[in-house]
Amino acid sequence: MESRAGISKQDIREQIWDYMESQNIADFPRPVHHRIPNFKGSYLACQSIKDLGVFARTQEVKVDPDKPLEGVRLLALQGVRDYSVPVGLDAKVLVDLVVVGSVAVSEKGWRIGKGEGYADLEYAMMASMGAVSQGTPVVTIVHDCQVVDIPEALLEDHDLTVDYILTPTRVITTGCERPKPTGITWSKVSCAMMGRIPVLRSLRSREKQAGRDVTLQDERPPLEARSQHAAPPGAVRRPGDPAPPEASSPRGEDVPSDTVYVGNLPRDTRVSELKRALRERGAAPLRLTWQGPQHRAFLHFQDPAAAQQALSCLQGLHLGANTLKVALARQQRASDLAGGHAREPHPDH
């Protein structure tokens, strides 16, 4: 396949995903959209890694958990006694080979993942720990149709490049000289990532102590001065409690855009369970209005930007078997916020 000039990374992803599905190249799990796509012939492509001298010399290998890399994981495990062993920050581990999944890759070694940035981040974490260096080879395994031209303008400093591309029909040595990440670009890390990767929080703490800028992608400096009427972070106001001055508004006025609605709470959910889930995602509201009987809550933030950041962090949040509905509550009436109405707010898209 050939990519068109002047398109975005997401355009290339969609082009690849659509083509693989339409041509029945895709394999389980399907559809392959929004994934590192598995493909028919992935196991055959994986076998080619045995022909690479770097694999024969490997003692420590890092293989991503993507489905099309399954064949490499099986090969790597042959004769191995220790695998999937947690590695701490102070572990003196030297990784000899890194194998990553891709949505698209160019013969020059430029790579596009599924868009969440985890492969780039994991490599950057290993670089920060000294586990990998610029000389550590990186391999990706894709279908031939995933090898496309990628405009150099799309590449950023945090993007991981690859040295070898394995397909069902080819072994491509890219000769890529573009530098790989040497550490974590914190401005590309979201609070959702911080919530999902505990070791990342430890790394951030260390780098902050070392005086480095560790401001996250969706993080704003803390509010320096709060109103004397503002409740402390995480405070809960239940229906029937008097509303704090900044939450009060005349009947019929829209709820301020610094409010986030959380719905579809499971029956019998406790407010402490929701607060714990919010902390794990890095979302800390100034106040929380609890409406458990209506299976919902409202989170109040310092300003609309903070509400938007929290909204990003909380997407896909689960409690029990329920996926919570999270949206800005801008169009929700103040009377609903106080618990007077049972209707749900209209999300602000």
Short mmCIF file of C-alpha atoms in Angstrom, two decimals:
data_model
loop_
_atom_site.label_atom_id
_atom_site.label_comp_id
_atom_site.label_asym_id
_atom_site.label_seq_id
_atom_site.Cartn_x
_atom_site.Cartn_y
_atom_site.Cartn_z
CA MET A 1 0.00 0.00 0.00
CA GLU A 2 1.05 3.59 -0.55
CA SER A 3 0.11 6.45 1.74
CA ARG A 4 -0.94 9.79 0.32
CA ALA A 5 1.02 12.98 0.91
CA GLY A 6 -0.33 15.53 3.35
CA ILE A 7 -2.20 13.13 5.62
CA SER A 8 -2.10 12.55 9.35
CA LYS A 9 -1.03 9.54 11.37
CA GLN A 10 -4.68 8.76 12.02
CA ASP A 11 -5.44 8.88 8.30
CA ILE A 12 -2.73 6.26 7.72
CA ARG A 13 -4.08 4.10 10.56
CA GLU A 14 -7.61 4.19 9.17
CA GLN A 15 -6.35 3.41 5.68
CA ILE A 16 -4.46 0.34 6.94
CA TRP A 17 -7.31 -0.92 9.15
CA ASP A 18 -9.92 -0.47 6.40
CA TYR A 19 -7.76 -2.21 3.82
CA MET A 20 -6.97 -5.19 6.04
CA GLU A 21 -10.64 -5.72 6.83
CA SER A 22 -11.88 -5.19 3.27
CA GLN A 23 -9.27 -7.57 1.82
CA ASN A 24 -9.83 -10.16 4.58
CA ILE A 25 -6.18 -9.92 5.60
CA ALA A 26 -7.19 -9.27 9.20
CA ASP A 27 -7.21 -12.10 11.71
CA PHE A 28 -8.61 -12.57 15.22
CA PRO A 29 -9.42 -10.38 17.11
CA ARG A 30 -11.59 -8.47 14.67
CA PRO A 31 -12.34 -5.82 13.69
CA VAL A 32 -8.73 -4.69 13.81
CA HIS A 33 -9.61 -1.01 14.06
CA HIS A 34 -8.02 0.75 17.06
CA ARG A 35 -5.68 -2.22 17.62
CA ILE A 36 -2.23 -3.34 16.62
CA PRO A 37 -3.78 -5.48 13.86
CA ASN A 38 -3.35 -9.22 13.78
CA PHE A 39 -3.12 -10.65 10.28
CA LYS A 40 -3.11 -13.92 8.41
CA GLY A 41 0.49 -15.04 8.15
CA SER A 42 1.65 -13.37 11.38
CA TYR A 43 3.04 -16.63 12.77
CA LEU A 44 5.08 -17.16 9.57
CA ALA A 45 6.42 -13.62 9.79
CA CYS A 46 7.42 -14.21 13.40
CA GLN A 47 9.52 -17.25 12.44
CA SER A 48 11.82 -15.02 10.41
CA ILE A 49 13.23 -13.56 13.60
CA LYS A 50 15.25 -16.79 13.98
CA ASP A 51 17.26 -15.71 10.94
CA LEU A 52 18.36 -12.47 12.60
CA GLY A 53 21.77 -12.62 14.21
CA VAL A 54 20.60 -10.18 16.89
CA PHE A 55 17.97 -12.71 18.00
CA ALA A 56 20.46 -15.56 18.22
CA ARG A 57 22.63 -13.47 20.55
CA THR A 58 19.72 -12.29 22.70
CA GLN A 59 19.62 -13.09 26.40
CA GLU A 60 17.05 -10.46 27.49
CA VAL A 61 14.17 -9.69 25.14
CA LYS A 62 11.20 -7.35 25.53
CA VAL A 63 8.19 -8.39 23.42
CA ASP A 64 4.97 -6.39 23.41
CA PRO A 65 1.76 -8.30 24.22
CA ASP A 66 0.12 -7.67 20.83
CA LYS A 67 -1.53 -10.67 19.16
CA PRO A 68 0.58 -10.66 15.94
CA LEU A 69 3.74 -11.00 18.07
CA GLU A 70 2.58 -14.24 19.67
CA GLY A 71 4.92 -16.36 17.55
CA VAL A 72 7.96 -14.38 18.76
CA ARG A 73 6.90 -14.75 22.37
CA LEU A 74 6.73 -18.53 21.92
CA LEU A 75 10.17 -18.62 20.28
CA ALA A 76 11.65 -16.40 23.00
CA LEU A 77 10.30 -18.68 25.72
CA GLN A 78 12.00 -21.80 24.43
CA GLY A 79 14.50 -22.87 27.08
CA VAL A 80 13.75 -19.80 29.19
CA ARG A 81 13.27 -20.25 32.92
CA ASP A 82 12.47 -16.67 33.96
CA TYR A 83 9.81 -14.76 32.09
CA SER A 84 7.25 -12.07 32.89
CA VAL A 85 9.26 -11.27 36.01
CA PRO A 86 8.50 -7.74 37.32
CA VAL A 87 11.48 -5.43 36.93
CA GLY A 88 12.00 -2.67 39.49
CA LEU A 89 13.55 0.71 38.84
CA ASP A 90 16.82 -0.32 40.43
CA ALA A 91 17.13 -3.63 38.57
CA LYS A 92 20.32 -3.83 36.54
CA VAL A 93 18.67 -5.26 33.43
CA LEU A 94 20.11 -4.86 29.94
CA VAL A 95 17.61 -5.64 27.19
CA ASP A 96 19.25 -7.06 24.08
CA LEU A 97 16.24 -6.86 21.75
CA VAL A 98 12.89 -5.06 21.67
CA VAL A 99 9.97 -6.36 19.59
CA VAL A 100 7.02 -4.02 19.07
CA GLY A 101 3.76 -4.10 17.17
CA SER A 102 2.86 -1.49 14.58
CA VAL A 103 -0.11 -0.29 12.58
CA ALA A 104 2.13 1.11 9.86
CA VAL A 105 5.88 1.23 9.25
CA SER A 106 8.10 2.55 6.47
CA GLU A 107 11.18 0.94 4.96
CA LYS A 108 13.12 3.83 6.51
CA GLY A 109 12.17 2.51 9.95
CA TRP A 110 9.54 5.08 10.83
CA ARG A 111 6.70 3.60 12.82
CA ILE A 112 3.07 4.44 13.63
CA GLY A 113 1.32 2.65 16.50
CA LYS A 114 -2.37 2.57 17.34
CA GLY A 115 -2.26 6.08 18.77
CA GLU A 116 -2.10 5.60 22.53
CA GLY A 117 1.68 5.95 22.78
CA TYR A 118 2.34 2.99 25.06
CA ALA A 119 5.08 1.33 22.98
CA ASP A 120 6.93 4.65 22.71
CA LEU A 121 6.47 5.22 26.44
CA GLU A 122 7.64 1.75 27.47
CA TYR A 123 10.80 2.15 25.41
CA ALA A 124 11.38 5.60 26.91
CA MET A 125 10.95 4.13 30.40
CA MET A 126 13.56 1.46 29.65
CA ALA A 127 15.87 4.16 28.30
CA SER A 128 15.41 6.17 31.50
CA MET A 129 16.33 3.07 33.53
CA GLY A 130 19.40 2.37 31.37
CA ALA A 131 17.95 -0.93 30.16
CA VAL A 132 18.21 0.04 26.47
CA SER A 133 20.49 2.29 24.45
CA GLN A 134 20.66 3.68 20.95
CA GLY A 135 22.35 0.43 19.91
CA THR A 136 19.54 -1.83 21.14
CA PRO A 137 17.83 -3.25 18.02
CA VAL A 138 14.07 -2.80 17.64
CA VAL A 139 12.06 -5.23 15.50
CA THR A 140 8.46 -4.95 14.31
CA ILE A 141 6.30 -7.62 12.67
CA VAL A 142 3.62 -6.57 10.18
CA HIS A 143 1.81 -7.64 7.03
CA ASP A 144 3.28 -6.47 3.75
CA CYS A 145 0.37 -4.06 3.29
CA GLN A 146 1.40 -2.26 6.49
CA VAL A 147 4.74 -1.22 4.98
CA VAL A 148 3.97 2.21 3.56
CA ASP A 149 5.59 5.58 2.93
CA ILE A 150 5.32 7.74 6.03
CA PRO A 151 5.99 11.49 5.66
CA GLU A 152 8.92 12.50 7.85
CA ALA A 153 6.97 15.56 8.99
CA LEU A 154 4.70 13.24 11.01
CA LEU A 155 7.55 12.01 13.21
CA GLU A 156 8.11 13.48 16.66
CA ASP A 157 11.04 13.18 19.04
CA HIS A 158 9.21 10.70 21.28
CA ASP A 159 8.37 8.34 18.40
CA LEU A 160 10.15 4.98 18.40
CA THR A 161 11.84 3.87 15.19
CA VAL A 162 12.63 0.29 14.14
CA ASP A 163 15.72 -1.42 12.78
CA TYR A 164 14.13 -4.56 11.32
CA ILE A 165 10.73 -5.20 9.73
CA LEU A 166 9.50 -8.78 9.38
CA THR A 167 6.60 -9.59 7.05
CA PRO A 168 5.33 -12.94 5.72
CA THR A 169 7.49 -12.43 2.61
CA ARG A 170 10.35 -10.10 3.56
CA VAL A 171 13.00 -9.24 6.12
CA ILE A 172 13.76 -5.53 5.83
CA THR A 173 16.84 -3.97 7.40
CA THR A 174 15.94 -0.29 7.67
CA GLY A 175 19.36 1.18 8.47
CA CYS A 176 17.45 3.88 10.35
CA GLU A 177 19.75 6.52 11.83
CA ARG A 178 17.08 8.69 13.41
CA PRO A 179 17.75 8.79 17.19
CA LYS A 180 15.46 6.76 19.40
CA PRO A 181 13.97 8.30 22.57
CA THR A 182 16.56 8.72 25.34
CA GLY A 183 14.02 9.25 28.09
CA ILE A 184 10.43 10.10 28.87
CA THR A 185 8.84 13.14 27.26
CA TRP A 186 6.49 13.95 30.14
CA SER A 187 4.47 16.45 28.10
CA LYS A 188 3.30 13.46 26.02
CA VAL A 189 2.20 11.44 29.07
CA SER A 190 -1.46 11.65 30.09
CA CYS A 191 -2.89 11.31 33.56
CA ALA A 192 -4.66 8.16 32.35
CA MET A 193 -1.26 6.60 31.59
CA MET A 194 -0.04 7.59 35.05
CA GLY A 195 -3.02 5.81 36.57
CA ARG A 196 -2.40 2.60 34.64
CA ILE A 197 1.39 2.31 35.05
CA PRO A 198 2.48 2.43 38.71
CA VAL A 199 6.22 2.40 37.92
CA LEU A 200 5.70 5.53 35.83
CA ARG A 201 4.68 7.42 38.95
CA SER A 202 7.91 6.34 40.66
CA LEU A 203 9.98 7.43 37.67
CA ARG A 204 8.24 10.78 37.62
CA SER A 205 8.93 11.30 41.31
CA ARG A 206 12.63 10.58 40.79
CA GLU A 207 12.92 12.90 37.83
CA LYS A 208 11.04 15.64 39.65
CA GLN A 209 13.50 15.36 42.55
CA ALA A 210 16.31 15.65 40.01
CA GLY A 211 14.87 19.00 38.91
CA ARG A 212 13.46 17.95 35.56
CA ASP A 213 10.22 19.31 34.13
CA VAL A 214 7.66 16.53 34.63
CA THR A 215 4.50 18.46 33.68
CA LEU A 216 2.03 16.04 32.09
CA GLN A 217 0.15 16.40 28.82
CA ASP A 218 -3.16 17.31 30.45
CA GLU A 219 -1.89 18.75 33.71
CA ARG A 220 -2.19 22.34 34.79
CA PRO A 221 -0.41 24.09 37.63
CA PRO A 222 -2.38 23.87 40.88
CA LEU A 223 -4.69 26.73 41.74
CA GLU A 224 -2.67 29.09 43.95
CA ALA A 225 -5.52 30.74 45.76
CA ARG A 226 -8.94 29.25 46.34
CA SER A 227 -12.06 30.96 47.57
CA GLN A 228 -12.49 30.83 51.32
CA HIS A 229 -15.85 29.18 50.64
CA ALA A 230 -14.36 26.36 48.57
CA ALA A 231 -14.48 22.90 50.09
CA PRO A 232 -11.23 20.87 50.27
CA PRO A 233 -10.47 18.51 47.35
CA GLY A 234 -12.62 15.41 47.39
CA ALA A 235 -15.25 16.89 49.73
CA VAL A 236 -18.71 15.41 49.23
CA ARG A 237 -21.98 17.34 49.21
CA ARG A 238 -25.07 15.19 49.33
CA PRO A 239 -28.59 16.14 48.19
CA GLY A 240 -30.20 18.30 50.84
CA ASP A 241 -26.95 19.87 52.05
CA PRO A 242 -26.69 23.62 51.52
CA ALA A 243 -24.91 24.44 48.31
CA PRO A 244 -21.63 26.35 48.57
CA PRO A 245 -21.81 29.89 47.15
CA GLU A 246 -19.89 29.16 43.98
CA ALA A 247 -22.23 26.27 43.10
CA SER A 248 -25.39 28.31 43.54
CA SER A 249 -27.18 29.77 40.55
CA PRO A 250 -30.70 30.92 39.77
CA ARG A 251 -33.20 28.31 38.65
CA GLY A 252 -32.97 27.77 34.93
CA GLU A 253 -29.31 28.74 34.64
CA ASP A 254 -26.97 26.18 33.10
CA VAL A 255 -24.49 24.35 35.29
CA PRO A 256 -21.02 25.87 34.87
CA SER A 257 -18.75 24.16 32.37
CA ASP A 258 -16.35 23.19 35.17
CA THR A 259 -18.70 20.35 36.15
CA VAL A 260 -18.37 16.73 34.99
CA TYR A 261 -21.29 14.32 35.08
CA VAL A 262 -20.65 10.66 35.99
CA GLY A 263 -23.56 8.30 35.32
CA ASN A 264 -24.42 4.60 35.11
CA LEU A 265 -23.04 3.95 38.59
CA PRO A 266 -23.75 0.37 39.70
CA ARG A 267 -26.48 -0.17 42.25
CA ASP A 268 -25.22 0.10 45.85
CA THR A 269 -21.98 1.82 44.79
CA ARG A 270 -20.43 3.72 47.66
CA VAL A 271 -19.03 7.20 47.26
CA SER A 272 -15.70 5.94 48.62
CA GLU A 273 -15.46 3.48 45.71
CA LEU A 274 -15.97 6.27 43.18
CA LYS A 275 -13.43 8.51 44.93
CA ARG A 276 -10.86 5.71 44.87
CA ALA A 277 -11.44 5.16 41.15
CA LEU A 278 -11.02 8.89 40.53
CA ARG A 279 -7.71 8.94 42.40
CA GLU A 280 -6.44 5.99 40.38
CA ARG A 281 -7.15 7.93 37.18
CA GLY A 282 -5.50 11.10 38.49
CA ALA A 283 -8.77 13.11 38.66
CA ALA A 284 -9.12 15.21 41.83
CA PRO A 285 -12.28 17.35 41.89
CA LEU A 286 -12.68 20.26 44.31
CA ARG A 287 -16.06 18.84 45.31
CA LEU A 288 -18.18 15.81 44.53
CA THR A 289 -21.99 15.94 44.55
CA TRP A 290 -23.25 12.42 45.23
CA GLN A 291 -26.60 11.24 43.83
CA GLY A 292 -26.26 7.52 44.44
CA PRO A 293 -30.01 6.69 44.29
CA GLN A 294 -30.03 8.15 40.75
CA HIS A 295 -26.81 6.22 39.91
CA ARG A 296 -24.87 9.40 39.21
CA ALA A 297 -22.54 12.02 40.63
CA PHE A 298 -21.24 15.46 39.67
CA LEU A 299 -17.58 16.43 39.90
CA HIS A 300 -16.75 20.11 40.33
CA PHE A 301 -13.37 21.43 39.15
CA GLN A 302 -11.54 24.72 39.45
CA ASP A 303 -12.20 25.78 35.86
CA PRO A 304 -13.45 24.41 32.49
CA ALA A 305 -9.93 23.41 31.43
CA ALA A 306 -9.50 21.24 34.54
CA ALA A 307 -12.89 19.65 33.85
CA GLN A 308 -11.83 18.84 30.29
CA GLN A 309 -8.61 17.26 31.54
CA ALA A 310 -10.53 15.11 34.01
CA LEU A 311 -12.97 14.13 31.27
CA SER A 312 -10.06 12.81 29.20
CA CYS A 313 -8.66 10.86 32.16
CA LEU A 314 -11.98 9.23 33.00
CA GLN A 315 -12.97 7.90 29.60
CA GLY A 316 -13.62 4.14 29.73
CA LEU A 317 -13.75 4.10 33.54
CA HIS A 318 -15.36 0.97 35.00
CA LEU A 319 -16.94 0.29 38.37
CA GLY A 320 -17.89 -3.33 38.77
CA ALA A 321 -19.41 -4.54 35.50
CA ASN A 322 -20.55 -1.06 34.49
CA THR A 323 -18.78 1.30 32.10
CA LEU A 324 -19.48 4.71 33.54
CA LYS A 325 -20.94 7.47 31.43
CA VAL A 326 -18.72 10.54 31.75
CA ALA A 327 -19.51 13.87 30.11
CA LEU A 328 -19.44 17.61 30.70
CA ALA A 329 -22.63 18.66 32.46
CA ARG A 330 -22.84 22.17 30.99
CA GLN A 331 -26.48 21.89 29.95
CA GLN A 332 -27.64 20.30 33.18
CA ARG A 333 -29.88 22.63 35.13
CA ALA A 334 -28.84 23.86 38.55
CA SER A 335 -31.99 22.33 40.00
CA ASP A 336 -30.82 18.92 38.73
CA LEU A 337 -27.43 19.47 40.34
CA ALA A 338 -29.18 19.97 43.69
CA GLY A 339 -31.02 16.68 43.23
CA GLY A 340 -34.41 18.11 42.35
CA HIS A 341 -34.83 16.36 39.01
CA ALA A 342 -34.11 12.81 37.96
CA ARG A 343 -33.31 13.50 34.32
CA GLU A 344 -29.78 13.08 33.07
CA PRO A 345 -27.80 15.99 31.65
CA HIS A 346 -27.22 16.52 27.98
CA PRO A 347 -23.49 15.92 27.38
CA ASP A 348 -21.57 18.84 25.98
CA HIS A 349 -19.86 17.35 22.94
#
